């Protein structure tokens, strides 16, 4: 076969689109395991409980009834209505079904929202470190990514001073993700009021990625959409992957201004036609049925977070904040890198994978590191058993101690 360079060439925008490194790491772990290596994986952000039975039953029933045809791009009426009721209840704001757009996962809504709202050259403020898709899509659309940074000392809350400098009349959209992937931080009500003030002052849209809102480990969740005057300029984005262990079902939704919803649905018409119909009926069962498995998961996550943080904090050169939500811990490993003579967290993550048999994701997987950034971090997903958390962190400790001893 001739090489790609000898063929007519690719579009320039191909180089703008980054990857979601959790998927790259998953492939590497699978490959190493196939070669017989024993790997403890803290890589992929996926709950470790099974999709609850009543959700599976509802989807099976839909298949038995052959609910297998195209549906409306904006989502099935019964699911849009269940979502409108749920969001009205949880956010304390009136939401009508015509404000809801259902999609195959929350991820496509990041693209639809930005495609509908942001022109090339306009600025988008986004969490960095943050979910990698935000920066990828901003660049793909030719917009300008403006990072929103966090204060580690404050449990990864918003750095208000930096945010005030980042938002300006060219800002079209502010993306929030609370609880945050990868830091486990959460925006306080004060942070949200501050951000809402900026959004109103500069007349910006807000995309509030609330995919971890049901997984709160400390404190209480608040949404910017619940603040006065914010519902109309906010797109709430959520989904079923993380709260109901439905990552492979591909089901998410956005709640937005009723005149914006048809524009996002039109993007869906052109890209996917519609979201899988029997999956959507599983979604109705998820929202209307018992919530006990999600609640049990949260209780387990609190215990896992406590153990993981305590264990990591006993390793010299590692410091870890307790996460407030989601299922990640984000230890600062600057001291460990220095002890081992490693340049950065990328080198540490590679050494942990190949020499200690532990898969973690370095900070660079969560947006381009900022100029002058010196602190090093890795993300561990704690959506895995306590035994594996203990074993994996023990391997990290033994590796860091052994490698430091050899160096000294
Ligand atoms: N937003 C954040 C912050 C995430 O961490 C993820 C998944 O990891 C998503 C969105 C995408 O979720 P979905 O599986 O619904 O596409």
Tab-separated table of C-alpha atoms and ligand atoms in Angstrom:
chain	number	residue	atom	x	y	z
A	1	UNK	CA	0.000	0.000	0.000
A	2	UNK	CA	1.358	3.513	-0.764
A	3	UNK	CA	2.091	5.753	2.241
A	4	UNK	CA	-0.478	8.361	3.309
A	5	UNK	CA	1.855	11.202	2.321
A	6	UNK	CA	1.738	10.050	-1.316
A	7	UNK	CA	-2.080	10.306	-1.370
A	8	UNK	CA	-3.937	13.647	-1.847
A	9	UNK	CA	-3.424	14.808	1.757
A	10	UNK	CA	-5.433	15.414	4.917
A	11	UNK	CA	-7.410	18.420	6.113
A	12	UNK	CA	-5.380	20.758	8.354
A	13	UNK	CA	-7.927	20.384	11.134
A	14	UNK	CA	-6.845	16.745	11.651
A	15	UNK	CA	-3.866	17.931	13.651
A	16	UNK	CA	-6.131	20.060	15.875
A	17	UNK	CA	-8.064	17.112	17.195
A	18	UNK	CA	-6.405	15.589	20.252
A	19	UNK	CA	-7.132	12.216	21.784
A	20	UNK	CA	-8.841	11.036	24.960
A	21	UNK	CA	-5.771	9.401	26.480
A	22	UNK	CA	-7.833	7.222	28.818
A	23	UNK	CA	-8.752	5.222	25.706
A	24	UNK	CA	-5.109	5.044	24.556
A	25	UNK	CA	-4.076	3.795	28.001
A	26	UNK	CA	-6.907	1.242	28.007
A	27	UNK	CA	-5.542	-0.188	24.727
A	28	UNK	CA	-2.010	-0.313	26.189
A	29	UNK	CA	-3.201	-2.076	29.358
A	30	UNK	CA	-5.155	-4.608	27.268
A	31	UNK	CA	-2.066	-5.275	25.162
A	32	UNK	CA	0.227	-5.687	28.204
A	33	UNK	CA	-2.276	-8.034	29.848
A	34	UNK	CA	-2.505	-10.067	26.637
A	35	UNK	CA	1.301	-10.430	26.892
A	36	UNK	CA	0.826	-11.891	30.374
A	37	UNK	CA	1.674	-8.758	32.439
A	38	UNK	CA	-0.189	-8.211	35.700
A	39	UNK	CA	-1.407	-4.591	35.629
A	40	UNK	CA	-3.472	-2.754	38.241
A	41	UNK	CA	-5.343	-0.193	36.175
A	42	UNK	CA	-6.388	3.164	37.573
A	43	UNK	CA	-6.874	4.367	34.006
A	44	UNK	CA	-10.354	4.465	32.557
A	45	UNK	CA	-13.127	6.523	34.175
A	46	UNK	CA	-15.813	3.887	34.299
A	47	UNK	CA	-17.905	2.708	37.289
A	48	UNK	CA	-17.129	-0.828	38.444
A	49	UNK	CA	-20.708	-1.847	39.302
A	50	UNK	CA	-23.027	-3.399	36.725
A	51	UNK	CA	-25.893	-1.503	35.062
A	52	UNK	CA	-28.830	-2.008	37.488
A	53	UNK	CA	-31.191	-4.856	36.603
A	54	UNK	CA	-34.351	-2.749	36.162
A	55	UNK	CA	-32.596	-0.631	33.508
A	56	UNK	CA	-31.455	-3.712	31.587
A	57	UNK	CA	-34.980	-5.177	31.835
A	58	UNK	CA	-36.538	-2.017	30.371
A	59	UNK	CA	-34.131	-2.038	27.422
A	60	UNK	CA	-34.685	-5.775	26.834
A	61	UNK	CA	-38.434	-5.218	26.878
A	62	UNK	CA	-38.015	-2.441	24.302
A	63	UNK	CA	-36.014	-4.828	22.100
A	64	UNK	CA	-38.641	-7.575	22.505
A	65	UNK	CA	-41.256	-5.055	21.434
A	66	UNK	CA	-39.022	-4.191	18.458
A	67	UNK	CA	-38.647	-0.549	19.420
A	68	UNK	CA	-35.744	-0.571	17.043
A	69	UNK	CA	-36.581	2.106	14.494
A	70	UNK	CA	-35.298	5.649	14.015
A	71	UNK	CA	-36.581	8.061	16.634
A	72	UNK	CA	-36.720	11.876	16.759
A	73	UNK	CA	-33.242	13.472	16.749
A	74	UNK	CA	-33.994	15.444	19.905
A	75	UNK	CA	-34.884	12.235	21.795
A	76	UNK	CA	-37.953	10.134	22.596
A	77	UNK	CA	-40.751	12.201	24.200
A	78	UNK	CA	-40.908	9.926	27.266
A	79	UNK	CA	-37.199	10.372	27.972
A	80	UNK	CA	-37.227	14.137	27.341
A	81	UNK	CA	-40.112	14.436	29.730
A	82	UNK	CA	-38.399	12.266	32.423
A	83	UNK	CA	-35.237	14.397	32.083
A	84	UNK	CA	-37.223	17.669	32.295
A	85	UNK	CA	-38.860	16.465	35.516
A	86	UNK	CA	-35.557	15.261	36.981
A	87	UNK	CA	-33.693	18.503	36.232
A	88	UNK	CA	-36.596	20.660	37.483
A	89	UNK	CA	-36.448	18.715	40.763
A	90	UNK	CA	-32.664	18.616	41.231
A	91	UNK	CA	-31.979	22.193	40.065
A	92	UNK	CA	-35.063	23.946	41.425
A	93	UNK	CA	-35.795	25.542	38.034
A	94	UNK	CA	-38.739	24.946	35.688
A	95	UNK	CA	-37.618	22.782	32.746
A	96	UNK	CA	-39.909	21.796	29.853
A	97	UNK	CA	-39.317	18.760	27.586
A	98	UNK	CA	-38.692	21.088	24.590
A	99	UNK	CA	-35.520	22.277	26.357
A	100	UNK	CA	-34.018	18.770	26.341
A	101	UNK	CA	-31.805	17.217	23.655
A	102	UNK	CA	-30.866	13.537	24.067
A	103	UNK	CA	-27.626	12.296	22.489
A	104	UNK	CA	-25.507	9.132	22.244
A	105	UNK	CA	-23.499	10.033	25.379
A	106	UNK	CA	-22.740	13.382	26.958
A	107	UNK	CA	-19.605	13.700	24.819
A	108	UNK	CA	-21.388	14.542	21.527
A	109	UNK	CA	-23.129	17.426	23.305
A	110	UNK	CA	-19.767	19.078	23.917
A	111	UNK	CA	-19.311	19.163	20.153
A	112	UNK	CA	-22.913	20.130	19.288
A	113	UNK	CA	-22.908	22.953	21.838
A	114	UNK	CA	-19.668	24.482	20.662
A	115	UNK	CA	-20.563	23.986	16.986
A	116	UNK	CA	-23.830	25.863	17.611
A	117	UNK	CA	-22.376	28.706	19.683
A	118	UNK	CA	-18.737	29.386	18.916
A	119	UNK	CA	-17.261	30.988	15.773
A	120	UNK	CA	-13.640	30.565	14.690
A	121	UNK	CA	-11.478	33.096	16.533
A	122	UNK	CA	-13.822	33.480	19.515
A	123	UNK	CA	-12.562	32.569	22.972
A	124	UNK	CA	-13.709	29.663	25.083
A	125	UNK	CA	-12.712	29.412	28.741
A	126	UNK	CA	-12.369	25.768	29.752
A	127	UNK	CA	-11.089	23.788	32.760
A	128	UNK	CA	-7.411	22.905	32.481
A	129	UNK	CA	-6.586	20.389	33.823
A	130	UNK	CA	-9.906	19.126	32.498
A	131	UNK	CA	-11.665	16.581	30.327
A	132	UNK	CA	-9.527	16.510	27.138
A	133	UNK	CA	-12.445	16.752	24.704
A	134	UNK	CA	-13.072	20.420	25.588
A	135	UNK	CA	-9.705	21.651	24.341
A	136	UNK	CA	-9.792	19.310	21.353
A	137	UNK	CA	-13.157	20.578	20.138
A	138	UNK	CA	-12.248	24.246	20.760
A	139	UNK	CA	-9.166	23.838	18.556
A	140	UNK	CA	-11.070	21.748	15.964
A	141	UNK	CA	-13.512	24.635	15.528
A	142	UNK	CA	-10.700	27.169	15.154
A	143	UNK	CA	-11.683	28.940	18.381
A	144	UNK	CA	-9.181	30.080	21.010
A	145	UNK	CA	-8.811	27.899	24.131
A	146	UNK	CA	-8.369	29.974	27.310
A	147	UNK	CA	-7.553	27.795	30.335
A	148	UNK	CA	-9.388	28.112	33.637
A	149	UNK	CA	-7.033	27.014	36.415
A	150	UNK	CA	-7.577	25.701	39.945
A	151	UNK	CA	-6.138	26.164	43.413
A	152	UNK	CA	-4.784	22.866	44.694
A	153	UNK	CA	-4.484	24.262	48.224
A	154	UNK	CA	-8.192	24.997	48.154
A	155	UNK	CA	-9.168	21.415	47.133
A	156	UNK	CA	-9.000	22.392	43.447
A	157	UNK	CA	-11.585	25.141	43.717
A	158	UNK	CA	-11.693	27.925	41.137
A	159	UNK	CA	-8.767	30.363	40.953
A	160	UNK	CA	-11.006	33.443	40.865
A	161	UNK	CA	-8.227	35.965	40.196
A	162	UNK	CA	-6.994	33.984	37.181
A	163	UNK	CA	-10.546	33.502	35.920
A	164	UNK	CA	-11.290	37.219	36.128
A	165	UNK	CA	-8.215	37.857	33.964
A	166	UNK	CA	-9.259	35.109	31.510
A	167	UNK	CA	-12.822	36.278	30.776
A	168	UNK	CA	-13.153	39.311	28.500
A	169	UNK	CA	-15.449	40.726	25.773
A	170	UNK	CA	-14.147	38.113	23.282
A	171	UNK	CA	-15.240	35.217	25.529
A	172	UNK	CA	-18.200	33.423	23.972
A	173	UNK	CA	-18.475	30.420	26.216
A	174	UNK	CA	-17.312	29.335	29.672
A	175	UNK	CA	-17.127	25.567	30.235
A	176	UNK	CA	-17.507	24.304	33.801
A	177	UNK	CA	-17.089	20.768	35.054
A	178	UNK	CA	-18.022	20.322	38.681
A	179	UNK	CA	-17.262	17.821	40.170
A	180	UNK	CA	-14.175	17.890	37.999
A	181	UNK	CA	-12.401	15.211	36.045
A	182	UNK	CA	-9.448	14.804	36.781
A	183	UNK	CA	-9.012	16.809	40.001
A	184	UNK	CA	-12.081	15.643	41.988
A	185	UNK	CA	-12.566	19.318	42.917
A	186	UNK	CA	-15.954	20.991	43.080
A	187	UNK	CA	-16.989	24.603	42.531
A	188	UNK	CA	-18.450	26.169	45.678
A	189	UNK	CA	-21.613	28.251	45.617
A	190	UNK	CA	-19.356	31.314	46.004
A	191	UNK	CA	-17.306	30.216	42.960
A	192	UNK	CA	-20.504	29.716	40.945
A	193	UNK	CA	-21.855	33.145	41.908
A	194	UNK	CA	-18.545	34.693	40.915
A	195	UNK	CA	-18.544	32.890	37.536
A	196	UNK	CA	-22.221	33.784	36.965
A	197	UNK	CA	-21.328	37.450	37.567
A	198	UNK	CA	-18.625	37.250	34.880
A	199	UNK	CA	-20.936	35.432	32.441
A	200	UNK	CA	-23.601	38.103	32.863
A	201	UNK	CA	-21.101	40.979	32.694
A	202	UNK	CA	-19.544	39.750	29.438
A	203	UNK	CA	-22.747	38.179	28.084
A	204	UNK	CA	-21.297	34.673	27.686
A	205	UNK	CA	-22.871	31.261	27.372
A	206	UNK	CA	-22.025	28.615	29.978
A	207	UNK	CA	-21.707	24.877	29.314
A	208	UNK	CA	-22.071	23.136	32.677
A	209	UNK	CA	-20.808	19.555	32.430
A	210	UNK	CA	-22.564	17.880	35.369
A	211	UNK	CA	-21.821	14.253	34.504
A	212	UNK	CA	-20.512	13.593	38.056
A	213	UNK	CA	-23.235	15.550	39.902
A	214	UNK	CA	-24.734	12.434	41.496
A	215	UNK	CA	-21.314	11.272	42.736
A	216	UNK	CA	-20.689	13.727	45.585
A	217	UNK	CA	-18.138	12.658	48.182
A	218	UNK	CA	-18.007	15.787	50.386
A	219	UNK	CA	-20.317	18.803	50.633
A	220	UNK	CA	-23.299	19.502	48.387
A	221	UNK	CA	-23.578	19.910	44.631
A	222	UNK	CA	-24.809	23.200	43.203
A	223	UNK	CA	-25.388	24.085	39.546
A	224	UNK	CA	-24.741	27.481	38.003
A	225	UNK	CA	-28.058	27.032	36.120
A	226	UNK	CA	-29.942	27.395	39.426
A	227	UNK	CA	-28.590	30.920	40.028
A	228	UNK	CA	-30.763	33.920	39.109
A	229	UNK	CA	-30.720	34.733	35.402
A	230	UNK	CA	-28.422	31.821	34.538
A	231	UNK	CA	-30.794	29.099	33.274
A	232	UNK	CA	-31.298	30.841	29.924
A	233	UNK	CA	-27.591	31.197	29.164
A	234	UNK	CA	-26.539	27.765	30.511
A	235	UNK	CA	-26.479	24.422	28.748
A	236	UNK	CA	-26.630	21.742	31.444
A	237	UNK	CA	-24.945	18.585	30.222
A	238	UNK	CA	-25.365	15.245	31.936
A	239	UNK	CA	-25.684	11.584	31.097
A	240	UNK	CA	-26.160	8.058	32.347
A	241	UNK	CA	-22.603	6.691	31.962
A	242	UNK	CA	-21.193	7.493	35.359
A	243	UNK	CA	-24.235	7.524	37.674
A	244	UNK	CA	-25.879	4.335	36.365
A	245	UNK	CA	-22.834	2.429	35.071
A	246	UNK	CA	-24.047	2.818	31.478
A	247	UNK	CA	-20.836	3.870	29.707
A	248	UNK	CA	-21.308	1.446	26.808
A	249	UNK	CA	-24.980	2.300	26.303
A	250	UNK	CA	-24.086	5.766	25.020
A	251	UNK	CA	-26.745	7.996	26.490
A	252	UNK	CA	-26.504	11.636	27.533
A	253	UNK	CA	-28.507	14.838	27.407
A	254	UNK	CA	-28.399	18.610	27.384
A	255	UNK	CA	-30.912	21.049	28.891
A	256	UNK	CA	-30.945	24.507	27.354
A	257	UNK	CA	-32.882	27.501	26.070
A	258	UNK	CA	-35.868	26.179	24.075
A	259	UNK	CA	-34.751	28.063	20.945
A	260	UNK	CA	-31.273	26.545	21.127
A	261	UNK	CA	-32.462	22.932	21.503
A	262	UNK	CA	-33.610	22.522	17.841
A	263	UNK	CA	-30.198	23.752	16.620
A	264	UNK	CA	-28.363	21.079	18.609
A	265	UNK	CA	-30.928	18.495	17.482
A	266	UNK	CA	-30.210	19.518	13.883
A	267	UNK	CA	-26.516	18.763	14.434
A	268	UNK	CA	-27.603	15.352	15.667
A	269	UNK	CA	-29.838	14.812	12.629
A	270	UNK	CA	-26.802	15.341	10.433
A	271	UNK	CA	-24.360	13.284	12.481
A	272	UNK	CA	-26.244	10.387	14.074
A	273	UNK	CA	-29.903	10.788	12.999
A	274	UNK	CA	-30.966	9.866	16.522
A	275	UNK	CA	-29.890	8.181	19.747
A	276	UNK	CA	-30.453	4.412	19.949
A	277	UNK	CA	-34.122	4.008	20.903
A	278	UNK	CA	-34.021	0.998	23.246
A	279	UNK	CA	-31.111	2.590	25.128
A	280	UNK	CA	-33.307	5.658	25.693
A	281	UNK	CA	-36.027	3.472	27.218
A	282	UNK	CA	-33.367	2.107	29.602
A	283	UNK	CA	-32.696	5.767	30.463
A	284	UNK	CA	-36.355	6.346	31.380
A	285	UNK	CA	-36.127	3.365	33.776
A	286	UNK	CA	-32.875	4.752	35.236
A	287	UNK	CA	-34.447	8.105	36.112
A	288	UNK	CA	-37.796	6.789	37.302
A	289	UNK	CA	-36.614	3.625	39.105
A	290	UNK	CA	-34.776	2.983	42.392
A	291	UNK	CA	-31.545	4.917	42.914
A	292	UNK	CA	-30.077	2.577	45.533
A	293	UNK	CA	-27.197	1.223	43.414
A	294	UNK	CA	-25.959	4.725	42.633
A	295	UNK	CA	-26.280	5.632	46.314
A	296	UNK	CA	-24.367	2.493	47.345
A	297	UNK	CA	-21.633	3.350	44.828
A	298	UNK	CA	-21.256	6.814	46.374
A	299	UNK	CA	-20.886	5.322	49.869
A	300	UNK	CA	-18.195	2.938	48.557
A	301	UNK	CA	-16.425	5.740	46.704
A	302	UNK	CA	-16.163	7.778	49.912
A	303	UNK	CA	-14.409	4.887	51.631
A	304	UNK	CA	-12.155	4.223	48.636
A	305	UNK	CA	-11.235	7.916	48.388
A	306	UNK	CA	-10.356	7.992	52.097
A	307	UNK	CA	-8.112	4.921	51.828
A	308	UNK	CA	-6.480	6.010	48.583
A	309	UNK	CA	-5.727	9.523	49.849
A	310	UNK	CA	-4.373	8.264	53.184
A	311	UNK	CA	-2.163	5.669	51.491
A	312	UNK	CA	-0.844	8.098	48.860
A	313	UNK	CA	-0.062	10.701	51.506
A	314	UNK	CA	2.291	8.271	53.277
A	315	UNK	CA	4.564	8.070	50.195
A	316	UNK	CA	7.394	10.621	50.429
A	317	UNK	CA	7.175	13.027	47.479
A	318	UNK	CA	3.421	12.547	46.954
A	319	UNK	CA	0.669	14.776	48.288
A	320	UNK	CA	-3.002	14.103	47.650
A	321	UNK	CA	-6.094	16.235	48.343
A	322	UNK	CA	-9.351	14.477	49.243
A	323	UNK	CA	-11.698	14.594	46.229
A	324	UNK	CA	-15.088	16.276	46.707
A	325	UNK	CA	-16.804	14.450	43.879
A	326	UNK	CA	-16.422	12.069	40.893
A	327	UNK	CA	-14.195	8.987	41.214
A	328	UNK	CA	-10.705	10.295	40.768
A	329	UNK	CA	-7.799	11.237	42.999
A	330	UNK	CA	-5.238	13.642	41.590
A	331	UNK	CA	-2.060	13.437	43.673
A	332	UNK	CA	0.714	15.984	43.311
A	333	UNK	CA	3.786	13.891	42.432
A	334	UNK	CA	6.312	16.722	41.954
A	335	UNK	CA	8.439	15.506	44.893
A	336	UNK	CA	8.355	11.875	43.699
A	337	UNK	CA	9.509	12.910	40.205
A	338	UNK	CA	12.386	14.870	41.777
A	339	UNK	CA	13.350	11.943	44.053
A	340	UNK	CA	13.507	9.634	41.037
A	341	UNK	CA	15.228	12.114	38.719
A	342	UNK	CA	12.254	12.045	36.326
A	343	UNK	CA	11.454	15.054	34.165
A	344	UNK	CA	7.707	15.017	34.696
A	345	UNK	CA	4.546	13.046	35.457
A	346	UNK	CA	4.591	11.576	31.907
A	347	UNK	CA	7.886	9.846	32.692
A	348	UNK	CA	6.567	8.746	36.081
A	349	UNK	CA	3.365	7.297	34.552
A	350	UNK	CA	5.399	5.399	31.915
A	351	UNK	CA	7.742	3.996	34.598
A	352	UNK	CA	4.804	2.992	36.802
A	353	UNK	CA	3.138	1.166	33.911
A	354	UNK	CA	6.185	-0.708	32.643
A	355	UNK	CA	8.181	-1.226	35.854
A	356	UNK	CA	5.559	-1.331	38.621
A	357	UNK	CA	2.532	-2.682	36.706
A	358	UNK	CA	0.261	0.255	37.617
A	359	UNK	CA	-1.656	2.306	35.037
A	360	UNK	CA	-2.268	5.994	35.849
A	361	UNK	CA	-2.783	9.011	33.593
A	362	UNK	CA	-0.357	11.963	33.765
A	363	UNK	CA	-1.657	15.534	33.958
A	364	UNK	CA	-0.714	16.170	30.316
A	365	UNK	CA	-3.683	13.947	29.304
A	366	UNK	CA	-6.042	16.644	30.600
A	367	UNK	CA	-5.354	19.659	28.415
A	368	UNK	CA	-2.104	21.293	27.317
A	369	UNK	CA	-0.007	22.076	30.417
A	370	UNK	CA	0.184	25.830	30.999
A	371	UNK	CA	3.318	27.853	30.282
A	372	UNK	CA	5.458	27.929	33.407
A	373	UNK	CA	3.506	25.134	35.113
A	374	UNK	CA	5.891	23.314	37.459
A	375	UNK	CA	3.713	21.037	39.602
A	376	UNK	CA	3.310	17.440	38.432
A	377	UNK	CA	0.166	15.330	38.874
A	378	UNK	CA	-1.242	11.958	37.918
A	379	UNK	CA	-4.866	10.834	37.933
A	380	UNK	CA	-5.992	7.580	39.502
A	381	UNK	CA	-9.534	6.374	38.874
A	382	UNK	CA	-10.833	4.822	42.101
A	383	UNK	CA	-13.741	3.147	40.327
A	384	UNK	CA	-12.108	-0.150	41.195
A	385	UNK	CA	-12.130	-2.442	44.246
A	386	UNK	CA	-10.534	-1.509	47.579
A	387	UNK	CA	-8.225	-4.537	47.230
A	388	UNK	CA	-6.917	-3.278	43.901
A	389	UNK	CA	-6.601	0.265	45.256
A	390	UNK	CA	-4.497	-1.066	48.161
A	391	UNK	CA	-2.404	-3.301	45.891
A	392	UNK	CA	-1.880	-0.602	43.236
A	393	UNK	CA	-0.847	2.101	45.710
A	394	UNK	CA	1.418	-0.365	47.472
A	395	UNK	CA	3.106	-1.067	44.147
A	396	UNK	CA	3.560	2.700	43.634
A	397	UNK	CA	5.101	3.015	47.106
A	398	UNK	CA	7.488	0.095	46.571
A	399	UNK	CA	8.481	1.383	43.136
A	400	UNK	CA	9.133	4.945	44.325
A	401	UNK	CA	11.110	3.769	47.395
A	402	UNK	CA	13.194	1.256	45.424
A	403	UNK	CA	13.937	3.635	42.555
A	404	UNK	CA	14.806	6.465	44.982
A	405	UNK	CA	17.136	4.166	46.944
A	406	UNK	CA	18.920	3.054	43.767
A	407	UNK	CA	19.367	6.678	42.736
A	408	UNK	CA	20.671	7.885	46.127
B	1	LIG	N1	-17.635	14.844	30.667
B	1	LIG	C1	-16.697	14.425	31.529
B	1	LIG	C2	-16.112	15.386	32.483
B	1	LIG	C3	-16.279	13.091	31.536
B	1	LIG	O1	-15.334	12.682	32.400
B	1	LIG	C4	-16.841	12.202	30.589
B	1	LIG	C5	-16.381	10.803	30.501
B	1	LIG	O2	-15.322	10.421	30.962
B	1	LIG	C6	-17.823	12.699	29.715
B	1	LIG	C7	-18.180	14.021	29.769
B	1	LIG	C8	-18.442	11.836	28.640
B	1	LIG	O3	-19.377	10.964	29.129
B	1	LIG	P1	-20.275	10.073	28.151
B	1	LIG	O4	-19.878	8.658	28.409
B	1	LIG	O5	-21.687	10.342	28.582
B	1	LIG	O6	-20.049	10.508	26.761
